[in-house]
Tab-separated table of C-alpha atoms in Angstrom:
chain	number	residue	atom	x	y	z
I	1	MET	CA	2.968	14.723	-66.111
I	2	ASN	CA	-0.593	13.451	-65.685
I	3	LYS	CA	-1.982	13.219	-61.815
I	4	SER	CA	-1.811	9.326	-61.672
I	5	LYS	CA	1.897	9.316	-62.443
I	6	LEU	CA	2.542	12.096	-59.894
I	7	ALA	CA	0.454	10.094	-56.939
I	8	LEU	CA	2.565	7.068	-58.046
I	9	ILE	CA	5.919	8.833	-57.673
I	10	ILE	CA	4.890	10.572	-54.388
I	11	ILE	CA	3.950	6.960	-53.124
I	12	VAL	CA	6.941	5.563	-54.105
I	13	ALA	CA	9.071	8.428	-52.503
I	14	LEU	CA	7.260	8.126	-49.265
I	15	GLY	CA	7.795	4.513	-49.342
I	16	ALA	CA	11.478	4.674	-50.029
I	17	VAL	CA	11.818	7.443	-47.311
I	18	TRP	CA	9.671	5.240	-44.724
I	19	THR	CA	12.016	1.894	-45.551
I	20	GLY	CA	15.195	3.852	-45.546
I	21	GLY	CA	13.937	5.803	-42.050
I	22	ALA	CA	13.006	2.356	-40.403
I	23	TRP	CA	16.127	0.779	-41.567
I	24	PHE	CA	18.345	3.896	-40.526
I	25	THR	CA	16.398	4.118	-37.228
I	26	GLY	CA	16.734	0.338	-36.308
I	27	LYS	CA	20.058	0.599	-34.380
I	28	THR	CA	18.974	3.725	-32.378
I	29	ALA	CA	15.740	1.917	-31.519
I	30	GLU	CA	17.634	-0.992	-30.056
I	31	ALA	CA	19.789	1.554	-28.313
I	32	GLU	CA	16.933	3.346	-26.813
I	33	TYR	CA	15.075	0.066	-25.724
I	34	LYS	CA	18.211	-1.223	-23.775
I	35	THR	CA	18.616	2.455	-22.158
I	36	GLN	CA	14.877	2.537	-21.312
I	37	VAL	CA	15.221	-1.162	-19.771
I	38	GLU	CA	17.849	0.151	-17.625
I	39	ASN	CA	16.028	3.118	-16.203
I	40	LEU	CA	12.980	0.618	-15.621
I	41	ASN	CA	15.228	-1.620	-13.858
I	42	LYS	CA	16.329	1.225	-11.396
I	43	GLN	CA	12.754	1.693	-10.469
I	44	LEU	CA	11.943	-1.929	-10.047
I	45	THR	CA	15.027	-2.144	-7.744
I	46	SER	CA	13.645	0.633	-5.964
I	47	ALA	CA	10.017	-1.093	-5.551
I	48	LYS	CA	11.542	-4.643	-4.017
I	49	SER	CA	11.254	-3.517	-0.375
I	50	ALA	CA	7.712	-2.552	-0.867
I	51	VAL	CA	6.433	-5.623	-3.052
I	52	ALA	CA	8.814	-8.092	-1.316
I	53	PHE	CA	10.282	-9.276	-4.727
I	54	SER	CA	12.907	-7.947	-6.765
I	55	VAL	CA	12.430	-7.792	-10.409
I	56	LYS	CA	14.735	-7.262	-13.266
I	57	ILE	CA	14.927	-7.335	-16.857
I	58	GLU	CA	18.157	-9.079	-18.276
I	59	ASN	CA	19.861	-10.582	-21.430
I	60	VAL	CA	18.019	-8.186	-23.987
I	61	ARG	CA	19.066	-9.485	-27.292
I	62	PHE	CA	18.200	-8.455	-30.823
I	63	ASP	CA	18.346	-9.745	-34.369
I	64	ARG	CA	17.788	-6.689	-36.709
I	65	GLY	CA	15.385	-6.711	-39.757
I	66	LEU	CA	14.499	-3.891	-42.114
I	67	PHE	CA	11.341	-2.383	-40.616
I	68	SER	CA	11.689	-4.572	-37.146
I	69	SER	CA	14.098	-6.402	-35.049
I	70	GLU	CA	13.218	-9.790	-33.606
I	71	MET	CA	14.112	-9.532	-29.893
I	72	SER	CA	14.244	-11.587	-26.490
I	73	TYR	CA	14.823	-11.083	-22.862
I	74	ASP	CA	14.522	-12.573	-19.600
I	75	ILE	CA	12.542	-11.264	-16.545
I	76	LEU	CA	14.069	-12.374	-13.176
I	77	ILE	CA	12.021	-12.427	-10.145
I	78	GLU	CA	13.574	-13.329	-6.836
I	79	SER	CA	11.929	-12.965	-3.196
I	80	THR	CA	13.698	-10.978	-0.891
I	81	GLN	CA	12.695	-12.954	2.044
I	82	ASP	CA	13.855	-16.525	0.386
I	83	LYS	CA	16.628	-16.601	-2.011
I	84	THR	CA	15.428	-20.170	-3.035
I	85	GLN	CA	12.148	-18.463	-4.539
I	86	THR	CA	13.334	-17.522	-7.905
I	87	TRP	CA	11.672	-17.373	-11.050
I	88	ARG	CA	13.274	-16.577	-14.664
I	89	LEU	CA	10.992	-15.736	-17.116
I	90	PRO	CA	11.935	-15.844	-21.012
I	91	PHE	CA	10.304	-13.434	-23.380
I	92	ALA	CA	10.554	-13.169	-27.326
I	93	GLY	CA	8.741	-10.738	-29.536
I	94	THR	CA	9.285	-7.946	-32.054
I	95	LEU	CA	10.805	-4.257	-32.041
I	96	TYR	CA	9.158	-2.079	-34.571
I	97	HIS	CA	11.467	0.836	-35.695
I	98	GLY	CA	10.438	4.238	-35.958
I	99	PRO	CA	9.555	6.678	-37.187
I	100	LEU	CA	6.329	4.937	-38.129
I	101	PRO	CA	6.519	1.755	-36.437
I	102	LEU	CA	4.566	-0.956	-38.587
I	103	ASN	CA	2.468	-2.230	-35.411
I	104	LEU	CA	1.253	1.058	-34.842
I	105	VAL	CA	0.529	1.620	-38.318
I	106	ARG	CA	-1.619	-1.338	-38.820
I	107	GLN	CA	-3.809	-0.103	-36.052
I	108	PHE	CA	-4.123	3.460	-38.136
I	109	ASP	CA	-1.926	4.970	-35.420
I	110	PHE	CA	0.290	7.333	-37.131
I	111	SER	CA	1.985	8.867	-34.373
I	112	PRO	CA	5.688	8.990	-34.858
I	113	ALA	CA	7.890	6.786	-32.315
I	114	VAL	CA	11.322	5.965	-31.834
I	115	PHE	CA	10.221	2.150	-31.259
I	116	SER	CA	7.035	0.401	-30.269
I	117	SER	CA	7.599	-3.425	-29.515
I	118	HIS	CA	5.286	-6.365	-28.509
I	119	SER	CA	6.507	-9.583	-26.748
I	120	GLN	CA	5.065	-12.536	-24.719
I	121	LEU	CA	6.080	-15.132	-22.455
I	122	ILE	CA	7.741	-18.375	-24.158
I	123	LYS	CA	6.331	-21.671	-23.033
I	124	ASN	CA	9.132	-24.067	-21.985
I	125	GLU	CA	9.634	-26.724	-19.438
I	126	LEU	CA	9.899	-24.088	-16.596
I	127	THR	CA	6.992	-22.024	-17.792
I	128	THR	CA	4.651	-24.807	-18.665
I	129	PRO	CA	2.819	-24.524	-15.370
I	130	TRP	CA	2.023	-20.799	-15.918
I	131	PHE	CA	0.355	-21.604	-19.119
I	132	ASP	CA	-1.890	-24.338	-17.403
I	133	TYR	CA	-2.729	-21.770	-14.643
I	134	THR	CA	-4.203	-19.520	-17.538
I	135	LYS	CA	-5.909	-22.459	-19.461
I	136	GLU	CA	-3.279	-22.081	-22.251
I	137	GLN	CA	-3.794	-18.595	-22.783
I	138	ASN	CA	-0.337	-16.637	-22.981
I	139	PRO	CA	0.110	-15.442	-19.185
I	140	ILE	CA	2.007	-12.223	-19.925
I	141	THR	CA	2.133	-10.139	-22.830
I	142	ALA	CA	4.299	-6.752	-22.898
I	143	ASP	CA	3.837	-3.600	-25.021
I	144	ILE	CA	6.573	-1.069	-24.823
I	145	SER	CA	6.979	2.261	-26.794
I	146	LEU	CA	9.138	5.518	-26.619
I	147	ASN	CA	8.138	8.485	-28.928
I	148	TYR	CA	10.285	11.323	-29.783
I	149	MET	CA	9.255	13.285	-26.868
I	150	GLN	CA	11.334	10.636	-24.826
I	151	GLU	CA	7.814	10.020	-23.224
I	152	PHE	CA	7.920	6.077	-22.251
I	153	ASP	CA	5.133	3.650	-21.882
I	154	ALA	CA	5.332	0.178	-21.014
I	155	ALA	CA	1.901	-2.238	-20.377
I	156	LEU	CA	2.270	-5.662	-18.743
I	157	ASN	CA	-1.265	-7.475	-19.516
I	158	LEU	CA	-1.695	-10.589	-17.410
I	159	ALA	CA	-4.237	-13.147	-18.536
I	160	ALA	CA	-6.565	-14.685	-15.692
I	161	GLY	CA	-5.723	-17.285	-13.729
I	162	ASP	CA	-6.035	-19.876	-11.002
I	163	ILE	CA	-3.183	-21.517	-9.005
I	164	LYS	CA	-3.753	-24.305	-6.242
I	165	LEU	CA	-0.906	-25.054	-4.272
I	166	GLU	CA	-0.378	-27.275	-1.069
I	167	ASP	CA	-1.345	-24.404	1.329
I	168	ILE	CA	-2.068	-21.438	-0.880
I	169	ALA	CA	-4.530	-20.764	-3.776
I	170	VAL	CA	-5.162	-17.788	-5.902
I	171	ASN	CA	-7.120	-16.910	-8.373
I	172	TRP	CA	-7.446	-13.488	-10.687
I	173	SER	CA	-9.127	-11.995	-13.680
I	174	ASN	CA	-7.537	-10.246	-16.436
I	175	ALA	CA	-5.212	-7.504	-15.223
I	176	PHE	CA	-2.643	-4.833	-16.362
I	177	ILE	CA	0.117	-2.983	-15.002
I	178	LYS	CA	1.173	0.114	-16.916
I	179	TYR	CA	4.620	1.999	-16.289
I	180	ALA	CA	4.897	5.502	-17.686
I	181	ALA	CA	7.764	8.133	-17.630
I	182	THR	CA	9.163	11.287	-19.207
I	183	PRO	CA	12.326	13.292	-18.675
I	184	LYS	CA	10.803	15.567	-16.425
I	185	LYS	CA	8.460	13.291	-14.538
I	186	GLN	CA	9.264	10.416	-12.036
I	187	GLY	CA	8.040	7.002	-13.549
I	188	GLU	CA	4.760	5.829	-12.128
I	189	PHE	CA	2.980	2.313	-12.172
I	190	ASN	CA	-0.858	2.162	-12.619
I	191	TYR	CA	-2.305	-1.445	-12.004
I	192	ARG	CA	-5.934	-2.614	-12.195
I	193	TYR	CA	-7.534	-6.145	-10.955
I	194	ASP	CA	-11.375	-6.667	-11.856
I	195	ALA	CA	-11.279	-9.520	-9.010
I	196	ALA	CA	-8.720	-11.553	-7.084
I	197	LYS	CA	-8.771	-14.003	-4.167
I	198	LEU	CA	-6.176	-15.428	-1.967
I	199	THR	CA	-6.744	-18.436	0.316
I	200	LEU	CA	-4.160	-19.458	2.629
I	201	THR	CA	-4.187	-22.757	4.693
I	202	ASP	CA	-1.851	-24.915	6.931
I	203	LYS	CA	1.926	-23.802	6.740
I	204	ALA	CA	0.855	-20.441	5.072
I	205	LEU	CA	-1.070	-19.484	8.232
I	206	ALA	CA	2.195	-19.864	10.370
I	207	ASP	CA	3.329	-16.111	10.206
I	208	ILE	CA	-0.501	-14.937	10.963
I	209	LYS	CA	-0.294	-13.443	14.368
I	210	LEU	CA	-3.601	-13.240	16.082
I	211	ALA	CA	-4.227	-11.287	19.257
I	212	ASP	CA	-5.873	-13.994	20.873
I	213	LYS	CA	-3.396	-16.990	20.143
I	214	ALA	CA	-4.581	-19.334	22.711
I	215	GLU	CA	-8.216	-19.509	21.842
I	216	THR	CA	-8.012	-18.867	18.164
I	217	GLN	CA	-4.697	-19.741	16.496
I	218	SER	CA	-4.770	-23.571	16.816
I	219	ASP	CA	-7.899	-23.837	15.239
I	220	LEU	CA	-7.842	-21.152	12.538
I	221	SER	CA	-7.969	-23.465	9.204
I	222	ALA	CA	-8.098	-20.814	6.457
I	223	ILE	CA	-8.069	-17.133	5.465
I	224	ASP	CA	-9.609	-15.853	2.332
I	225	ILE	CA	-8.772	-12.565	0.937
I	226	GLU	CA	-10.854	-10.860	-1.725
I	227	LEU	CA	-10.871	-7.909	-3.817
I	228	GLN	CA	-13.031	-6.504	-6.433
I	229	ASN	CA	-12.339	-3.721	-8.571
I	230	LEU	CA	-8.891	-2.495	-7.898
I	231	ASP	CA	-7.351	0.505	-9.301
I	232	GLY	CA	-3.850	1.743	-7.951
I	233	LEU	CA	-0.884	4.073	-8.658
I	234	MET	CA	2.528	3.639	-7.428
I	235	GLN	CA	5.260	6.279	-7.802
I	236	ILE	CA	8.423	5.150	-6.242
I	237	ILE	CA	11.528	7.460	-5.298
I	238	PRO	CA	14.531	5.831	-4.145
I	239	ALA	CA	15.827	6.344	-0.479
I	240	THR	CA	18.805	5.392	1.687
I	241	ASN	CA	19.223	2.263	3.518
I	242	ASP	CA	16.646	0.117	1.435
I	243	ILE	CA	13.714	2.371	2.686
I	244	THR	CA	11.223	2.892	-0.156
I	245	THR	CA	9.789	6.439	-0.419
I	246	GLY	CA	7.181	7.510	-2.820
I	247	LEU	CA	3.596	7.636	-3.548
I	248	TYR	CA	0.928	4.855	-3.467
I	249	LYS	CA	-2.747	5.309	-3.874
I	250	GLY	CA	-5.667	3.622	-5.017
I	251	LYS	CA	-9.229	2.346	-4.896
I	252	ILE	CA	-10.760	-1.273	-3.685
I	253	GLU	CA	-14.560	-1.540	-4.493
I	254	ASN	CA	-14.905	-4.268	-2.163
I	255	LEU	CA	-12.227	-6.080	0.130
I	256	THR	CA	-13.178	-8.945	2.367
I	257	TYR	CA	-11.306	-11.096	4.946
I	258	THR	CA	-13.058	-14.175	5.832
I	259	TYR	CA	-11.424	-16.384	8.945
I	260	HIS	CA	-12.450	-20.013	8.618
I	261	PHE	CA	-12.220	-22.476	11.980
I	262	ALA	CA	-11.623	-25.870	12.099
I	263	ASP	CA	-14.282	-26.138	15.253
I	264	ASN	CA	-17.502	-26.912	13.241
I	265	LYS	CA	-19.276	-25.079	16.371
I	266	LYS	CA	-17.594	-21.739	15.181
I	267	THR	CA	-18.950	-19.921	12.240
I	268	ALA	CA	-16.689	-18.199	9.788
I	269	ASN	CA	-15.589	-14.330	10.639
I	270	THR	CA	-16.008	-12.003	7.644
I	271	ILE	CA	-14.628	-8.383	7.648
I	272	TYR	CA	-15.966	-6.238	4.789
I	273	PHE	CA	-14.700	-2.868	3.613
I	274	ASN	CA	-16.837	-0.957	0.717
I	275	ASN	CA	-15.124	1.664	-1.202
I	276	PHE	CA	-12.030	1.450	0.507
I	277	ASN	CA	-9.504	4.341	-0.490
I	278	TYR	CA	-5.817	4.534	0.452
I	279	ASP	CA	-3.269	7.182	-0.210
I	280	TYR	CA	0.138	6.890	1.280
I	281	ALA	CA	3.176	9.086	0.761
I	282	ALA	CA	6.577	8.953	2.156
I	283	ASN	CA	9.320	11.310	1.361
I	284	GLU	CA	12.860	11.367	2.851
I	285	ASN	CA	14.521	15.165	3.577
I	286	GLU	CA	18.113	15.284	5.057
I	287	GLY	CA	18.062	11.743	6.411
I	288	MET	CA	14.744	12.104	7.838
I	289	LEU	CA	11.402	10.469	6.780
I	290	ASN	CA	8.125	11.632	6.711
I	291	TYR	CA	4.862	9.780	6.028
I	292	ASP	CA	1.545	10.797	5.382
I	293	ILE	CA	-1.043	8.204	5.477
I	294	HIS	CA	-5.032	8.174	4.424
I	295	ASN	CA	-7.422	5.497	4.562
I	296	ARG	CA	-11.105	5.909	4.122
I	297	ALA	CA	-14.054	3.414	3.787
I	298	ASP	CA	-17.918	3.936	3.217
I	299	SER	CA	-18.616	1.005	5.470
I	300	LEU	CA	-17.095	-1.554	7.737
I	301	LYS	CA	-19.214	-4.787	8.377
I	302	ILE	CA	-18.287	-7.505	10.608
I	303	ASN	CA	-20.242	-10.535	9.839
I	304	ASP	CA	-22.995	-8.490	8.001
I	305	LYS	CA	-23.153	-6.010	10.981
I	306	ASN	CA	-22.404	-2.411	9.810
I	307	LEU	CA	-20.261	-0.423	12.050
I	308	GLY	CA	-20.235	2.473	9.523
I	309	GLY	CA	-17.869	4.314	7.694
I	310	VAL	CA	-14.560	4.657	8.717
I	311	GLN	CA	-11.622	7.190	8.502
I	312	LEU	CA	-7.840	7.056	9.693
I	313	ASP	CA	-5.553	9.752	8.915
I	314	LEU	CA	-2.037	9.876	10.376
I	315	GLN	CA	1.259	11.649	9.925
I	316	ALA	CA	4.780	10.505	11.479
I	317	ASN	CA	7.373	12.972	10.511
I	318	HIS	CA	11.111	13.718	11.610
I	319	LEU	CA	12.095	9.866	12.044
I	320	PRO	CA	15.677	8.924	11.398
I	321	THR	CA	16.064	7.038	7.990
I	322	ASN	CA	18.871	4.800	9.507
I	323	LEU	CA	17.079	3.948	12.722
I	324	VAL	CA	13.672	3.304	10.956
I	325	ALA	CA	15.695	0.809	8.721
I	326	GLN	CA	17.290	-0.743	11.882
I	327	LEU	CA	13.820	-1.146	13.270
I	328	ILE	CA	12.339	-2.796	10.404
I	329	HIS	CA	15.538	-5.320	10.262
I	330	GLY	CA	15.144	-6.208	13.717
I	331	ILE	CA	11.611	-6.871	13.499
I	332	LYS	CA	12.145	-8.977	10.377
I	333	GLN	CA	14.826	-10.866	12.487
I	334	GLN	CA	12.898	-11.021	15.553
I	335	ALA	CA	15.437	-9.614	17.746
I	336	ASP	CA	14.838	-9.224	21.461
I	337	GLU	CA	12.585	-6.871	23.213
I	338	LYS	CA	15.320	-4.999	24.785
I	339	GLU	CA	16.911	-4.405	21.353
I	340	ILE	CA	13.706	-2.954	19.765
I	341	ASN	CA	13.086	-0.786	22.870
I	342	GLU	CA	16.481	1.025	22.319
I	343	ILE	CA	16.217	1.674	18.794
I	344	LEU	CA	12.528	3.144	19.585
I	345	LEU	CA	14.194	5.130	22.466
I	346	LYS	CA	16.711	6.382	19.905
I	347	ILE	CA	13.845	7.447	17.512
I	348	LEU	CA	12.205	9.359	20.253
I	349	GLU	CA	15.481	11.083	21.011
I	350	ASN	CA	15.201	12.920	17.565
I	351	GLN	CA	11.680	14.402	18.325
I	352	PRO	CA	9.565	13.082	16.000
I	353	HIS	CA	5.863	14.320	15.264
I	354	PHE	CA	2.981	12.135	15.270
I	355	ARG	CA	-0.528	13.125	14.138
I	356	ILE	CA	-3.828	11.360	14.100
I	357	SER	CA	-6.240	13.635	12.477
I	358	PRO	CA	-8.883	12.147	12.450
I	359	LEU	CA	-9.957	8.838	13.484
I	360	ALA	CA	-13.448	8.795	12.430
I	361	LEU	CA	-16.469	6.605	12.553
I	362	GLN	CA	-19.720	7.422	11.038
I	363	ASN	CA	-23.020	5.417	11.395
I	364	THR	CA	-26.695	6.027	10.880
I	365	ALA	CA	-27.024	7.713	14.245
I	366	GLY	CA	-24.142	10.136	14.277
I	367	LYS	CA	-20.459	10.488	14.252
I	368	PHE	CA	-17.261	9.776	16.579
I	369	THR	CA	-14.065	11.629	15.860
I	370	GLY	CA	-10.578	11.793	17.615
I	371	ASN	CA	-7.755	13.925	16.860
I	372	PHE	CA	-4.428	13.130	18.463
I	373	ASN	CA	-1.172	15.552	18.141
I	374	ILE	CA	2.116	15.018	19.835
I	375	GLU	CA	5.579	16.577	19.167
I	376	LEU	CA	8.520	15.624	21.520
I	377	ALA	CA	11.014	18.173	22.540
I	378	HIS	CA	13.173	15.548	23.849
I	379	ALA	CA	13.091	11.947	25.254
I	380	ASP	CA	14.572	12.124	28.902
I	381	PHE	CA	11.386	10.849	30.715
I	382	ALA	CA	13.315	9.681	33.923
I	383	ASN	CA	14.634	13.226	34.307
I	384	ALA	CA	11.918	15.333	33.453
I	385	LEU	CA	9.617	12.827	35.981
I	386	LYS	CA	12.195	13.182	38.841
I	387	LYS	CA	12.180	17.284	38.438
I	388	GLY	CA	8.255	17.198	38.137
I	389	ASN	CA	8.768	18.975	34.822
I	390	VAL	CA	6.753	16.359	32.328
I	391	LEU	CA	5.327	19.138	30.233
I	392	SER	CA	8.972	19.878	29.187
I	393	LEU	CA	8.858	16.791	27.085
I	394	PHE	CA	6.392	18.262	24.416
I	395	LYS	CA	6.637	20.521	21.924
I	396	GLN	CA	3.136	19.860	20.970
I	397	PHE	CA	0.332	17.782	22.643
I	398	SER	CA	-3.393	17.667	22.254
I	399	LEU	CA	-6.129	14.876	22.281
I	400	ASN	CA	-9.684	15.816	21.162
I	401	ILE	CA	-12.597	13.601	21.085
I	402	ASP	CA	-15.999	14.440	19.905
I	403	THR	CA	-18.844	12.093	19.585
I	404	ASP	CA	-22.697	11.969	19.044
I	405	LYS	CA	-23.828	10.010	21.940
I	406	PRO	CA	-26.726	8.151	19.554
I	407	ALA	CA	-23.639	7.316	17.461
I	408	LEU	CA	-21.805	5.589	20.267
I	409	VAL	CA	-24.979	3.879	21.415
I	410	GLU	CA	-25.590	2.226	18.145
I	411	PHE	CA	-21.621	1.207	17.778
I	412	LEU	CA	-21.565	-0.609	21.229
I	413	SER	CA	-25.048	-2.177	20.547
I	414	THR	CA	-23.655	-3.477	17.324
I	415	LEU	CA	-20.499	-5.080	19.021
I	416	GLN	CA	-23.292	-6.569	21.257
I	417	GLN	CA	-25.077	-7.913	18.552
I	418	LEU	CA	-21.740	-9.654	16.963
I	419	SER	CA	-21.477	-11.354	20.506
I	420	GLY	CA	-25.091	-13.116	19.629
I	421	VAL	CA	-27.176	-10.327	21.786
I	422	ALA	CA	-30.769	-9.873	20.251
I	423	LYS	CA	-30.905	-6.389	18.830
I	424	GLU	CA	-33.560	-5.029	21.254
I	425	LYS	CA	-31.803	-6.099	24.340
I	426	ALA	CA	-28.221	-4.732	22.846
I	427	ASP	CA	-29.999	-1.435	22.327
I	428	GLY	CA	-31.015	-1.252	25.964
I	429	TYR	CA	-27.504	-2.202	27.286
I	430	ALA	CA	-25.572	0.140	25.014
I	431	GLN	CA	-27.916	3.055	26.043
I	432	GLN	CA	-27.410	2.436	30.056
I	433	GLN	CA	-23.991	1.976	29.349
I	434	VAL	CA	-23.418	5.317	27.345
I	435	ASP	CA	-25.694	7.062	29.950
I	436	ARG	CA	-23.820	5.735	32.872
I	437	ILE	CA	-20.377	6.531	31.683
I	438	ALA	CA	-21.330	9.918	30.325
I	439	ASN	CA	-22.949	11.057	33.654
I	440	THR	CA	-19.850	9.669	35.927
I	441	LEU	CA	-17.239	11.497	33.274
I	442	LYS	CA	-19.456	14.509	33.398
I	443	LYS	CA	-19.364	14.916	37.002
I	444	GLN	CA	-15.604	14.498	37.215
I	445	ASN	CA	-15.245	17.199	34.561
I	446	VAL	CA	-13.630	14.775	32.194
I	447	ILE	CA	-16.062	15.794	29.452
I	448	VAL	CA	-18.428	18.401	28.631
I	449	GLU	CA	-22.037	17.692	27.126
I	450	GLU	CA	-23.498	19.853	24.436
I	451	GLY	CA	-27.000	18.591	23.314
I	452	GLY	CA	-26.270	15.096	22.316
I	453	SER	CA	-22.940	15.137	21.956
I	454	ALA	CA	-19.848	14.547	24.268
I	455	LYS	CA	-16.493	16.458	24.162
I	456	PHE	CA	-13.165	15.753	25.513
I	457	ASN	CA	-10.226	18.345	25.177
I	458	LEU	CA	-6.713	17.662	26.699
I	459	ALA	CA	-3.985	20.119	25.413
I	460	ILE	CA	-0.862	21.821	26.546
I	461	VAL	CA	-1.495	25.556	26.053
I	462	ASN	CA	0.946	28.431	27.089
I	463	ASP	CA	3.212	25.477	29.002
I	464	LYS	CA	-0.049	24.481	30.912
I	465	LEU	CA	-2.073	21.184	30.428
I	466	MET	CA	-5.479	21.982	29.939
I	467	LEU	CA	-8.675	19.818	30.150
I	468	ASN	CA	-11.660	21.122	28.959
I	469	GLY	CA	-10.299	24.755	29.679
I	470	ASN	CA	-9.454	23.824	33.146
I	471	GLU	CA	-5.782	23.676	34.184
I	472	ILE	CA	-4.361	20.416	35.672
I	473	PRO	CA	-1.566	20.929	38.460
I	474	GLU	CA	1.818	19.439	36.902
I	475	GLU	CA	2.216	17.625	40.409
I	476	TYR	CA	-0.874	15.651	39.343
I	477	ILE	CA	0.257	14.645	36.073
I	478	GLY	CA	3.645	13.629	37.808
I	479	LEU	CA	1.716	11.299	40.325
I	480	MET	CA	-0.524	9.730	37.390
I	481	LEU	CA	2.429	8.676	35.336
I	482	PHE	CA	4.156	7.374	38.372
I	483	GLY	CA	1.047	5.291	39.146
I	484	LEU	CA	0.852	4.193	35.668
I	485	MET	CA	4.457	3.158	35.695
I	486	MET	CA	3.955	1.093	38.937
I	487	GLN	CA	1.219	-0.672	37.323
I	488	SER	CA	3.161	-1.710	34.299
I	489	LYS	CA	5.641	-3.490	36.508
């Protein structure tokens, strides 16, 4: 037999094996697809409290062919806050059977797979506006695959778009959301936006709570929220009582908040973060929640005045899951202050542990750093105060502040300049204020100066409250707390 005939026989045999394999794995591919969709739905259900929307894939259907199956399904999106806000998005596409899915082979990818699929949003009466938003590009396309190692990958690609409603406007660049999971690894979502902008006006501002309501809320006309180059990761772990735990981290190159006012005499206020990094972790252990939160930005600017780089790392541990759920529910339902305070007291009775380590601000003149650590032993404040044994409330307590005085001067000067004061005058005022306050606190032994820095250290050490190494008698603490309570009344 010559080589050409042998080659032809081999090609025909391989083709028959591939064809038979694709036909045989069609049923398996469809069953595995449904299984993976069910697993993904569980993850999406866990995510609803974090994103304020529930998302579910429904009505998965197939029309099987030799190498592939035509498929369709719906994505149901519902607001967790307003049940009238519901969208059903129909999708259709093709599920390519293994062991060598045809769509991958066309891309010269010969990796064996159980299935590989491509689908996109169907245009109908309900979804036509979505196509209008994206200027007739298909708004959403989806690619999903599963290999024989049970490694599952899903990618949702979003076309650039622009939406303008009565009181909300949104525009965004091309974006994607990817989901990956293995039998040994919890599934995680990766997402990216090159640019996005959200503008809130009129009714959309109703829920914005500003600190100075009387002066600003009535004439606030719009808020712009813009971001550039967002890369993020979200790993969701289900917890009890609809509390979402897991890992949330990412980086935003530029994040800007701009506040516009109806009063023509008031200029817009802009808050700008450069290279903002966030890393949030939450876990539940034996009915208790633990949070570990990290925030960093290379610079924080307000109306083009640079306050410097900022860092805030905090932890909140040993929080009862059921009480945190009650607190969140009470806040959402706008419960009265007494009810909220009762829940907070019950949380304190479980001896939570809070840490800020650090709160830091660094500018061109130096750095300000604060650290706070408090862990309660019990929450019987009235009895401890009555017995004059306030320190018994705490397992741990410390407050440390370390600041370079030139950094504090620059910070205060920048705040003055934001109020319209000229830089030279603001610098002089800030220097005078820092010198005056530092001298007063130094005389009172509240701070210790070392070179150009000022330090404050308050901590419980061996059941004694120490301020910069000097003991504060406990009766002074009781008198001080009593005075604070009287002032609050």
